[in-house]
């Protein structure tokens, strides 16, 4: 059974790698089209070939400022995301468990929720003392809504039979919360976390493009992309884009891994 | 057969239950009375949607009744003045569709009750749970999650999870509903064996009449909604029973008798359903 899983996984891996190589090939050919075939394809503009991008990437990897961009974006994302989890999970659970608090907070929450995080950037730049704090705040907002909505929905849709079973067996409020409500909500918490993490990357990149202007180093991957574009290096802008993709992928893998460790029953079935 | 001390006696007197009396006003139970002796296996047989689960929920304390009275071992659980019984480990429920906690292993599911009641230390509780799972033939899968075992195993584990709390009465709500006949037969023999090891009053809901006759000492036939007791049939087949009983003449006669009674109700339920849809 384990062997089967391994083979299956490797098959998936192999297919994934093949697909990536194929995509790079097509891109390479398209980028050279004009040079190789003497005419340009309609609707296809200039783009650097992947070979050039990869070549430049090799050099960029040795550049400290590139890694500083990673560090800057990652620390913002993680800080905002962790704050969102720290506040969002208890807040969502509280709304689910307590009718009065739900009636009190939910309307405000629902009015603020449709406002896209990026619309908060100007107000937040004015409100928070540092630019750094305002970026983290917007990231926090992006993840917070997703987490709260999922936690709330998950905790509210707990099968009543679990609660009844636990209460019949003598569970008090404390045990009911920690041993039933929380584990029953964990899958939704992780769904919220995964969605929230996705949003944080969208937000961080946009926020960095808008807000970090002026700073040359440590502006983050969003700034890296914008700065490369302004500086005329499309190759480097693409490197930035792909880096963001990889960074986001690593972040969601981390969440999946933690979810897998915390919910062995969920993946077991 | 079983000592009269085992389990508790349940007395359900003139119980009625109306859902949403102000609005839809759905009469689920009407003047329903059943007496179950301590240690008896009493089967509640009725057509789908007649109000069986409603009655069980009232006994378990999951919701209130509109009028009547329910007593366990003579102690009042609920009546018209105090409509909802307190939930407690003296009445353990095995739910329709099963309700093992998916996030706990079978072992931890079973150990949960004694731990939260602080009757046993976690270590003792787990040791006892493992013992009891072993008796039920589940030692091998004790450390698996409910999602990893067959539905038959999960059902057995859920019954063990109920029994570890030493309930006076076991309330089973169609526990074998979705199972194939073969698995069901094995589950039945298994339940009777567990019952022999640890006699307890059993209140068993079903709409499978062969199941009712095979397991029960008495079969209470319910009318269609609003449910009330229509007929009580004594099943004087000797215990221990095994699958051979199913092909005996006595069993076939009982089936015919019960069928006649149930069929009339099922027809009414069907007609009522047609009317509601029209
Ligand atoms: N919470 C509720 N509010 C209103 N009506 C309800 C509620 N619960 C059940 N009913 C209705 O009461 C009737 C009896 O329901 P109940 O679940 O007790 O039936 P049942 O005999 O257990 O049926 P089944 O064999 O399908 O499990 C049904 O017609 C059902 O639609
Ligand atoms: Mg039912």
Coordinates of C-alpha atoms and ligand atoms in Angstrom, one line a residue:
Chain A
X1 CA 0.0 0.0 0.0
X2 CA 2.8 2.3 0.9
X3 CA 4.7 1.4 -2.2
X4 CA 1.6 2.1 -4.2
X5 CA 1.3 5.5 -2.7
X6 CA 5.0 6.2 -3.5
X7 CA 4.6 5.2 -7.1
X8 CA 1.4 7.2 -7.4
X9 CA 3.1 10.2 -5.9
X10 CA 6.1 9.8 -8.1
X11 CA 3.9 9.5 -11.1
X12 CA 2.2 12.8 -10.2
X13 CA 5.6 14.3 -9.6
X14 CA 6.8 13.1 -13.0
X15 CA 3.8 14.5 -14.7
X16 CA 4.2 17.8 -12.9
X17 CA 7.9 18.0 -14.0
X18 CA 7.0 17.1 -17.6
X19 CA 4.3 19.8 -17.7
X20 CA 6.7 22.4 -16.5
X21 CA 9.4 21.5 -19.0
X22 CA 6.8 21.5 -21.8
X23 CA 5.6 24.9 -20.8
X24 CA 9.1 26.3 -20.7
X25 CA 9.7 24.8 -24.2
X26 CA 6.6 26.4 -25.6
X27 CA 7.6 29.7 -24.0
X28 CA 11.1 29.4 -25.4
X29 CA 9.9 28.8 -28.9
X30 CA 7.4 31.6 -28.8
X31 CA 10.0 34.0 -27.5
X32 CA 12.3 33.2 -30.4
X33 CA 9.5 32.9 -33.0
X34 CA 10.4 36.0 -34.9
X35 CA 14.0 35.3 -35.0
X36 CA 13.6 31.7 -36.1
X37 CA 10.7 31.9 -38.4
X38 CA 11.0 35.4 -39.8
X39 CA 7.5 36.7 -38.9
X40 CA 5.8 37.6 -35.7
X41 CA 2.7 35.8 -34.4
X42 CA -0.3 38.1 -34.2
X43 CA -1.1 39.2 -30.7
X44 CA 2.1 38.1 -29.2
X45 CA 4.4 40.9 -28.1
X46 CA 7.9 40.9 -26.8
X47 CA 9.0 38.5 -24.1
X48 CA 12.3 37.3 -22.9
X49 CA 12.9 33.6 -23.4
X50 CA 13.1 31.4 -20.3
X51 CA 16.7 30.6 -21.0
X52 CA 17.6 34.3 -20.6
X53 CA 15.5 34.5 -17.4
X54 CA 17.1 31.4 -15.9
X55 CA 20.5 32.7 -16.8
X56 CA 19.9 36.0 -15.1
X57 CA 18.2 34.2 -12.2
X58 CA 21.5 32.4 -11.6
X59 CA 23.2 35.7 -11.2
X60 CA 20.5 37.2 -9.1
X61 CA 20.6 34.4 -6.7
X62 CA 24.0 35.6 -5.7
X63 CA 22.8 39.1 -5.1
X64 CA 22.0 39.8 -1.4
X65 CA 19.3 42.4 -2.2
X66 CA 17.2 39.6 -3.9
X67 CA 17.2 37.6 -0.8
X68 CA 16.4 40.7 1.3
X69 CA 13.3 41.0 -0.9
X70 CA 12.3 37.5 0.0
X71 CA 13.0 38.2 3.6
X72 CA 11.0 41.4 3.6
X73 CA 7.9 39.9 2.0
X74 CA 8.0 36.7 4.0
X75 CA 8.3 38.5 7.3
X76 CA 5.4 40.8 6.4
X77 CA 3.3 37.9 5.3
X78 CA 4.0 35.7 8.3
X79 CA 3.5 38.5 10.8
X80 CA 0.2 39.6 9.3
X81 CA -0.9 36.1 8.8
X82 CA -0.1 35.0 12.4
X83 CA -1.8 38.0 13.8
X84 CA -4.9 37.1 11.7
X85 CA -4.8 33.5 13.0
X86 CA -4.3 34.6 16.5
X87 CA -7.2 37.0 16.5
X88 CA -9.4 35.4 13.8
X89 CA -9.7 31.9 15.3
X90 CA -10.9 33.0 18.7
X91 CA -13.1 35.7 17.2
X92 CA -14.7 33.2 14.8
X93 CA -15.3 30.7 17.5
X94 CA -16.7 33.3 19.8
X95 CA -19.2 34.5 17.2
X96 CA -20.1 30.8 16.6
X97 CA -20.7 30.0 20.3
X98 CA -22.2 33.2 21.6
X99 CA -25.4 34.4 20.1
X100 CA -25.2 37.9 21.7
X101 CA -21.7 38.5 20.5
X102 CA -22.7 37.4 17.1
X103 CA -25.6 39.8 17.0
X104 CA -23.2 42.6 18.2
X105 CA -20.2 42.0 15.9
X106 CA -21.4 40.3 12.8
X107 CA -23.1 43.3 11.1
X108 CA -19.9 45.4 11.5
X109 CA -17.9 42.5 10.3
X110 CA -20.1 42.0 7.2
X111 CA -20.0 45.7 6.3
X112 CA -16.2 45.9 6.5
X113 CA -15.6 42.5 4.8
X114 CA -16.4 43.5 1.2
X115 CA -13.9 46.3 1.3
X116 CA -10.8 44.9 -0.5
X117 CA -7.7 45.1 1.7
X118 CA -6.0 47.3 -0.9
X119 CA -8.6 50.0 -0.4
X120 CA -7.4 50.2 3.1
X121 CA -3.8 51.2 2.1
X122 CA -4.2 55.0 2.0
X123 CA -6.1 55.2 5.2
X124 CA -3.8 52.7 6.8
X125 CA -0.7 54.7 5.7
X126 CA -2.1 57.7 7.4
X127 CA -3.3 55.9 10.5
X128 CA -0.3 53.7 11.4
X129 CA 2.9 55.4 12.5
X130 CA 5.2 53.4 10.2
X131 CA 4.8 52.2 6.6
X132 CA 5.8 48.8 7.7
X133 CA 3.0 48.6 10.2
X134 CA 0.5 49.7 7.6
X135 CA 1.5 47.0 5.2
X136 CA 1.3 44.4 7.9
X137 CA -2.1 45.7 8.8
X138 CA -3.4 45.3 5.3
X139 CA -2.0 41.8 5.0
X140 CA -3.6 41.0 8.4
X141 CA -7.0 42.2 7.1
X142 CA -6.8 40.1 4.0
X143 CA -6.2 36.9 5.9
X144 CA -8.4 37.8 8.9
X145 CA -11.7 37.8 7.0
X146 CA -11.1 34.5 5.3
X147 CA -10.1 32.9 8.6
X148 CA -13.1 34.3 10.6
X149 CA -15.6 33.3 7.9
X150 CA -14.3 29.8 7.7
X151 CA -14.0 29.3 11.4
X152 CA -17.5 30.7 12.0
X153 CA -19.0 28.5 9.3
X154 CA -17.1 25.4 10.5
X155 CA -18.0 25.8 14.2
X156 CA -21.6 26.5 13.4
X157 CA -22.1 23.4 11.2
X158 CA -20.7 21.0 13.7
X159 CA -23.0 17.9 13.7
X160 CA -25.2 18.2 16.7
X161 CA -24.9 14.5 17.3
X162 CA -21.3 15.1 18.4
X163 CA -22.3 17.7 20.9
X164 CA -25.1 15.5 22.2
X165 CA -22.9 12.4 22.5
X166 CA -20.3 14.4 24.4
X167 CA -22.9 15.9 26.7
X168 CA -24.5 12.5 27.4
X169 CA -21.1 11.2 28.3
X170 CA -20.9 14.0 30.9
X171 CA -18.8 16.6 29.1
X172 CA -18.9 20.0 30.7
X173 CA -18.5 23.3 28.8
X174 CA -14.7 23.2 29.0
X175 CA -14.4 19.7 27.5
X176 CA -17.1 20.4 25.0
X177 CA -15.1 23.3 23.7
X178 CA -11.6 21.9 23.7
X179 CA -12.4 18.3 22.9
X180 CA -15.3 18.6 20.5
X181 CA -15.9 22.1 19.1
X182 CA -12.2 22.9 18.5
X183 CA -11.2 19.6 16.8
X184 CA -14.5 19.5 14.8
X185 CA -13.6 23.0 13.6
X186 CA -9.9 22.3 12.8
X187 CA -10.6 21.4 9.1
X188 CA -12.4 24.7 8.6
X189 CA -9.6 26.5 10.4
X190 CA -7.1 25.1 8.0
X191 CA -9.3 25.9 5.0
X192 CA -9.5 29.5 6.2
X193 CA -5.7 29.5 6.8
X194 CA -5.1 28.2 3.3
X195 CA -7.4 30.8 1.7
X196 CA -6.1 33.5 3.9
X197 CA -2.5 32.7 3.1
X198 CA -3.3 33.0 -0.6
X199 CA -4.8 36.4 0.0
X200 CA -1.8 37.6 2.0
X201 CA 0.5 37.1 -1.0
X202 CA -1.8 39.0 -3.3
X203 CA -2.0 41.8 -0.8
X204 CA 1.7 42.0 0.1
X205 CA 2.8 42.3 -3.5
X206 CA 0.3 45.0 -4.3
X207 CA 1.0 46.8 -1.0
X208 CA 4.7 46.8 -1.7
X209 CA 4.2 48.2 -5.2
X210 CA 2.1 51.0 -3.9
X211 CA 3.7 51.8 -0.6
X212 CA 7.4 51.0 -0.6
X213 CA 8.3 53.3 -3.5
X214 CA 11.6 55.1 -2.6
X215 CA 13.4 52.3 -0.9
X216 CA 15.9 50.4 -2.8
X217 CA 16.8 47.4 -0.7
X218 CA 14.5 45.3 1.4
X219 CA 11.4 46.5 -0.4
X220 CA 10.0 43.1 -0.8
X221 CA 9.3 40.9 -3.9
X222 CA 6.4 43.2 -5.0
X223 CA 8.8 46.1 -5.0
X224 CA 11.4 43.9 -6.7
X225 CA 9.0 43.3 -9.6
X226 CA 8.0 46.9 -10.0
X227 CA 11.5 48.2 -9.7
X228 CA 12.8 45.8 -12.3
X229 CA 10.1 46.8 -14.6
X230 CA 10.8 50.5 -14.1
X231 CA 14.5 49.8 -14.5
X232 CA 13.8 48.2 -17.9
X233 CA 14.6 44.6 -17.0
X234 CA 11.7 42.4 -18.0
X235 CA 13.8 39.4 -17.3
X236 CA 14.2 40.5 -13.7
X237 CA 10.5 41.3 -13.4
X238 CA 9.7 37.8 -14.5
X239 CA 12.2 36.5 -11.9
X240 CA 10.3 38.5 -9.3
X241 CA 7.0 37.1 -10.5
X242 CA 8.1 33.5 -10.4
X243 CA 9.7 34.1 -7.0
X244 CA 6.4 35.2 -5.7
X245 CA 4.8 32.1 -7.1
X246 CA 7.4 29.9 -5.4
X247 CA 7.1 31.9 -2.1
X248 CA 3.4 31.5 -2.1
X249 CA 3.7 27.8 -2.9
X250 CA 6.1 27.2 0.0
X251 CA 3.8 29.1 2.4
X252 CA 0.8 27.0 1.5
X253 CA 2.8 23.8 1.6
X254 CA 3.8 24.8 5.2
X255 CA 0.1 25.2 6.1
X256 CA -0.8 21.9 4.5
X257 CA 2.0 20.2 6.4
X258 CA 0.9 21.6 9.7
X259 CA -2.7 20.7 9.0
X260 CA -1.6 17.2 8.1
X261 CA 0.3 16.9 11.4
X262 CA -2.5 18.3 13.5
X263 CA -5.3 16.4 11.9
X264 CA -4.1 12.8 11.3
X265 CA -7.7 11.6 11.1
X266 CA -8.5 14.0 8.3
X267 CA -6.0 12.6 5.9
X268 CA -6.4 9.1 7.2
X269 CA -9.7 8.2 5.7
Chain B
X1 CA -31.7 -15.5 31.7
X2 CA -30.5 -12.1 32.9
X3 CA -30.8 -11.0 36.4
X4 CA -33.5 -8.5 37.0
X5 CA -30.9 -6.1 38.6
X6 CA -29.3 -5.4 35.3
X7 CA -30.1 -2.1 33.7
X8 CA -33.0 0.2 34.6
X9 CA -36.7 0.2 33.9
X10 CA -38.1 2.8 31.7
X11 CA -41.6 4.0 31.9
X12 CA -43.1 6.2 29.2
X13 CA -46.6 7.4 30.0
X14 CA -48.9 9.3 27.7
X15 CA -46.1 11.2 26.1
X16 CA -47.0 13.7 23.3
X17 CA -44.6 15.8 21.4
X18 CA -45.6 18.7 19.1
X19 CA -42.8 20.3 17.1
X20 CA -43.2 24.1 16.6
X21 CA -46.6 24.4 18.4
X22 CA -46.9 28.0 17.5
X23 CA -46.1 27.6 13.8
X24 CA -46.1 24.4 11.7
X25 CA -47.5 22.4 14.6
X26 CA -46.2 19.0 13.7
X27 CA -47.6 16.3 16.0
X28 CA -44.8 13.7 16.2
X29 CA -45.9 11.7 19.2
X30 CA -49.4 11.3 20.5
X31 CA -50.3 9.8 23.9
X32 CA -47.5 7.2 23.6
X33 CA -47.0 4.8 26.5
X34 CA -44.4 2.0 26.8
X35 CA -43.1 0.2 29.8
X36 CA -39.8 -1.5 29.6
X37 CA -38.5 -3.8 32.3
X38 CA -35.0 -3.6 33.6
X39 CA -32.7 -5.7 31.5
X40 CA -35.2 -6.1 28.7
X41 CA -34.4 -5.8 25.0
X42 CA -37.3 -3.8 23.7
X43 CA -37.6 -3.1 20.0
X44 CA -39.5 -0.1 18.7
X45 CA -40.7 -0.8 15.2
X46 CA -42.4 1.8 13.1
X47 CA -42.5 3.3 9.6
X48 CA -40.1 6.0 8.5
X49 CA -40.8 9.4 9.9
X50 CA -43.3 8.2 12.4
X51 CA -41.6 9.7 15.4
X52 CA -39.2 7.0 16.7
X53 CA -36.2 9.3 17.0
X54 CA -38.4 11.9 18.5
X55 CA -39.2 9.5 21.4
X56 CA -35.6 8.5 21.8
X57 CA -34.5 12.2 21.9
X58 CA -37.0 12.8 24.6
X59 CA -35.7 10.0 26.8
X60 CA -32.1 11.0 26.2
X61 CA -32.9 14.6 27.1
X62 CA -32.0 16.1 23.7
X63 CA -35.3 17.9 23.5
X64 CA -38.5 18.3 25.6
X65 CA -41.9 16.7 25.4
X66 CA -45.3 18.5 25.2
X67 CA -47.1 16.4 27.7
X68 CA -46.8 13.1 29.6
X69 CA -44.2 11.6 31.8
X70 CA -41.0 9.6 31.5
X71 CA -39.4 7.8 34.4
X72 CA -36.2 5.8 34.7
X73 CA -36.1 3.3 37.6
X74 CA -39.0 5.2 39.0
X75 CA -37.1 8.5 39.0
X76 CA -38.7 11.3 37.1
X77 CA -36.8 12.3 33.9
X78 CA -39.4 14.7 32.5
X79 CA -43.1 15.5 32.6
X80 CA -45.4 18.2 31.5
X81 CA -44.1 20.6 34.1
X82 CA -40.4 19.8 33.5
X83 CA -40.5 19.0 29.8
X84 CA -36.8 18.3 29.1
X85 CA -34.9 15.6 30.8
X86 CA -31.3 16.2 32.0
X87 CA -28.8 14.4 29.7
X88 CA -26.7 11.9 31.5
X89 CA -24.5 8.8 31.2
X90 CA -27.3 6.7 32.7
X91 CA -28.9 6.8 29.2
X92 CA -26.4 6.3 26.4
X93 CA -27.3 6.8 22.8
X94 CA -26.0 5.1 19.7
X95 CA -27.0 7.5 17.0
X96 CA -28.7 7.0 13.7
X97 CA -25.7 7.2 11.2
X98 CA -23.2 7.0 14.0
X99 CA -21.5 9.7 16.0
X100 CA -18.0 8.5 16.9
X101 CA -15.7 11.5 17.1
X102 CA -13.8 11.4 13.8
X103 CA -10.8 13.2 15.4
X104 CA -10.3 10.5 18.1
X105 CA -9.1 7.0 17.7
X106 CA -11.6 4.3 18.6
X107 CA -9.7 3.8 21.9
X108 CA -9.9 7.5 22.8
X109 CA -13.5 7.6 21.7
X110 CA -14.3 4.9 24.2
X111 CA -12.2 6.3 26.9
X112 CA -13.7 9.8 26.6
X113 CA -16.7 9.2 28.9
X114 CA -14.9 7.9 32.0
X115 CA -12.3 10.6 31.6
X116 CA -14.7 13.6 31.4
X117 CA -16.8 12.2 34.2
X118 CA -13.5 11.9 36.1
X119 CA -14.5 8.4 37.1
X120 CA -11.2 7.0 35.9
X121 CA -7.7 8.5 35.3
X122 CA -6.9 8.8 31.6
X123 CA -4.6 5.9 31.9
X124 CA -7.1 3.7 33.7
X125 CA -9.8 4.7 31.2
X126 CA -7.7 3.8 28.2
X127 CA -6.7 0.5 29.8
X128 CA -10.4 -0.3 30.4
X129 CA -11.4 0.9 26.9
X130 CA -8.8 -1.4 25.4
X131 CA -10.1 -4.3 27.4
X132 CA -13.7 -3.7 26.3
X133 CA -12.7 -3.1 22.7
X134 CA -10.9 -6.4 22.9
X135 CA -14.0 -8.2 24.2
X136 CA -15.9 -6.8 21.2
X137 CA -13.2 -8.1 18.8
X138 CA -11.8 -4.7 18.1
X139 CA -8.4 -4.8 19.7
X140 CA -6.6 -4.7 16.4
X141 CA -8.2 -1.5 15.3
X142 CA -8.3 0.3 18.6
X143 CA -5.7 2.8 17.5
X144 CA -7.4 3.6 14.2
X145 CA -9.6 6.5 13.5
X146 CA -13.3 5.9 12.8
X147 CA -12.7 6.9 9.2
X148 CA -10.3 4.1 8.8
X149 CA -12.5 1.2 9.9
X150 CA -15.6 -0.4 8.3
X151 CA -19.0 0.8 9.3
X152 CA -19.6 -2.4 11.2
X153 CA -16.5 -1.9 13.3
X154 CA -17.4 1.7 13.9
X155 CA -20.9 0.6 15.1
X156 CA -19.5 -1.9 17.5
X157 CA -17.0 0.6 18.8
X158 CA -19.8 3.1 19.4
X159 CA -21.8 0.5 21.4
X160 CA -18.6 -0.1 23.5
X161 CA -18.3 3.7 23.9
X162 CA -21.8 3.7 25.3
X163 CA -21.4 0.7 27.5
X164 CA -18.2 1.8 29.2
X165 CA -20.3 4.4 31.0
X166 CA -22.3 1.7 32.7
X167 CA -25.6 3.1 31.5
X168 CA -28.9 1.9 32.9
X169 CA -30.4 1.9 29.4
X170 CA -28.9 1.8 26.0
X171 CA -30.8 3.8 23.4
X172 CA -30.0 2.6 19.9
X173 CA -31.4 4.5 16.9
X174 CA -31.4 2.2 13.8
X175 CA -27.7 1.5 14.3
X176 CA -27.5 -1.0 11.5
X177 CA -29.7 0.9 9.1
X178 CA -27.4 1.1 6.1
X179 CA -25.8 -2.3 6.4
X180 CA -26.1 -5.3 4.1
X181 CA -28.0 -8.4 5.4
X182 CA -24.9 -10.4 6.0
X183 CA -23.1 -7.7 8.1
X184 CA -26.3 -7.1 9.9
X185 CA -26.6 -10.7 10.9
X186 CA -23.1 -10.6 12.4
X187 CA -23.8 -7.4 14.2
X188 CA -26.9 -8.9 15.7
X189 CA -25.1 -11.9 17.1
X190 CA -22.4 -9.6 18.3
X191 CA -24.9 -7.3 20.1
X192 CA -26.5 -10.3 21.8
X193 CA -23.2 -11.6 22.9
X194 CA -22.3 -8.2 24.4
X195 CA -25.7 -8.2 26.1
X196 CA -24.9 -11.5 27.6
X197 CA -21.6 -10.3 29.0
X198 CA -23.1 -7.0 30.3
X199 CA -26.9 -7.1 30.6
X200 CA -28.4 -3.7 30.2
X201 CA -31.9 -2.4 29.2
X202 CA -32.0 -1.9 25.5
X203 CA -34.3 0.5 23.7
X204 CA -33.7 -0.3 20.1
X205 CA -35.3 1.6 17.2
X206 CA -35.7 0.0 13.8
X207 CA -37.9 -0.3 10.8
X208 CA -36.6 -3.7 9.9
X209 CA -39.1 -6.2 11.3
X210 CA -36.9 -9.3 11.1
X211 CA -34.2 -7.4 13.1
X212 CA -36.9 -6.5 15.6
X213 CA -38.0 -10.1 16.0
X214 CA -34.5 -11.6 16.0
X215 CA -33.2 -9.3 18.8
X216 CA -36.2 -8.4 20.9
X217 CA -38.0 -9.8 23.9
X218 CA -40.8 -7.6 22.9
X219 CA -41.6 -5.6 19.8
X220 CA -43.5 -2.4 20.2
X221 CA -45.2 -1.5 16.9
X222 CA -45.8 2.2 16.4
X223 CA -48.5 3.8 14.3
X224 CA -47.6 6.4 11.7
X225 CA -47.2 10.0 12.7
X226 CA -48.3 11.1 15.3
X227 CA -46.8 7.9 16.7
X228 CA -48.4 6.0 19.5
X229 CA -48.1 2.3 20.5
X230 CA -50.3 0.2 18.2
X231 CA -49.5 -3.3 19.4
X232 CA -46.9 -5.0 21.6
X233 CA -45.8 -8.4 20.5
X234 CA -44.0 -10.8 22.9
X235 CA -41.2 -12.7 21.2
X236 CA -40.9 -15.9 23.1
X237 CA -38.0 -17.4 21.2
X238 CA -35.4 -18.7 23.5
X239 CA -32.0 -17.0 24.0
X240 CA -29.2 -17.4 23.1
X241 CA -30.4 -16.9 19.5
X242 CA -28.3 -17.3 16.5
X243 CA -28.9 -17.1 12.8
X244 CA -30.6 -20.5 12.8
X245 CA -33.6 -18.9 14.5
X246 CA -34.2 -17.0 11.3
X247 CA -35.3 -20.2 9.5
X248 CA -37.4 -21.6 12.3
X249 CA -41.2 -22.0 12.0
X250 CA -41.8 -19.9 15.1
X251 CA -39.8 -17.1 13.6
X252 CA -41.8 -17.2 10.4
X253 CA -45.0 -17.1 12.2
X254 CA -44.0 -14.1 14.2
X255 CA -42.8 -12.4 11.0
X256 CA -46.2 -12.9 9.5
X257 CA -47.9 -11.6 12.6
X258 CA -45.8 -8.5 12.8
X259 CA -45.9 -7.8 9.1
X260 CA -49.7 -7.7 9.1
X261 CA -49.6 -5.1 11.8
X262 CA -46.8 -3.0 10.3
X263 CA -48.1 -3.2 6.8
X264 CA -51.3 -1.4 7.7
X265 CA -49.3 1.4 9.2
X266 CA -46.8 1.6 6.3
X267 CA -49.7 1.9 3.9
X268 CA -51.2 4.8 6.0
X269 CA -47.8 6.5 6.1
X270 CA -47.5 6.1 2.4
X271 CA -51.0 7.5 1.8
X272 CA -50.2 10.4 4.2
X273 CA -47.0 11.1 2.2
X274 CA -49.0 11.2 -1.0
X275 CA -51.5 13.6 0.5
X276 CA -48.8 15.9 1.8
X277 CA -47.2 16.0 -1.7
X278 CA -50.5 16.6 -3.4
Ligands
LIG1 N1 -37.0 19.5 14.7 C1 -38.1 19.2 14.0 N2 -39.0 20.1 13.7 C2 -40.1 19.8 13.1 N3 -40.4 18.6 12.7 C3 -39.6 17.6 13.0 C4 -38.4 17.8 13.7 N4 -37.8 16.6 13.8 C5 -38.6 15.7 13.3 N5 -39.7 16.3 12.8 C6 -40.8 15.6 12.1 O1 -41.4 14.7 13.0 C7 -41.7 13.4 12.5 C8 -41.0 12.3 13.2 O2 -39.6 12.4 13.0 P1 -38.6 11.4 13.6 O3 -37.2 11.8 13.3 O4 -38.9 11.1 15.1 O5 -39.0 10.1 12.8 P2 -38.4 8.6 12.8 O6 -39.4 7.7 13.1 O7 -37.1 8.6 13.6 O8 -38.0 8.5 11.2 P3 -36.8 7.7 10.5 O9 -37.2 6.3 10.4 O10 -36.8 8.4 9.2 O11 -35.6 7.9 11.3 C9 -41.2 13.5 11.0 O12 -42.3 13.7 10.2 C10 -40.3 14.7 11.0 O13 -40.4 15.4 9.7
LIG2 MG1 -35.1 8.3 13.1

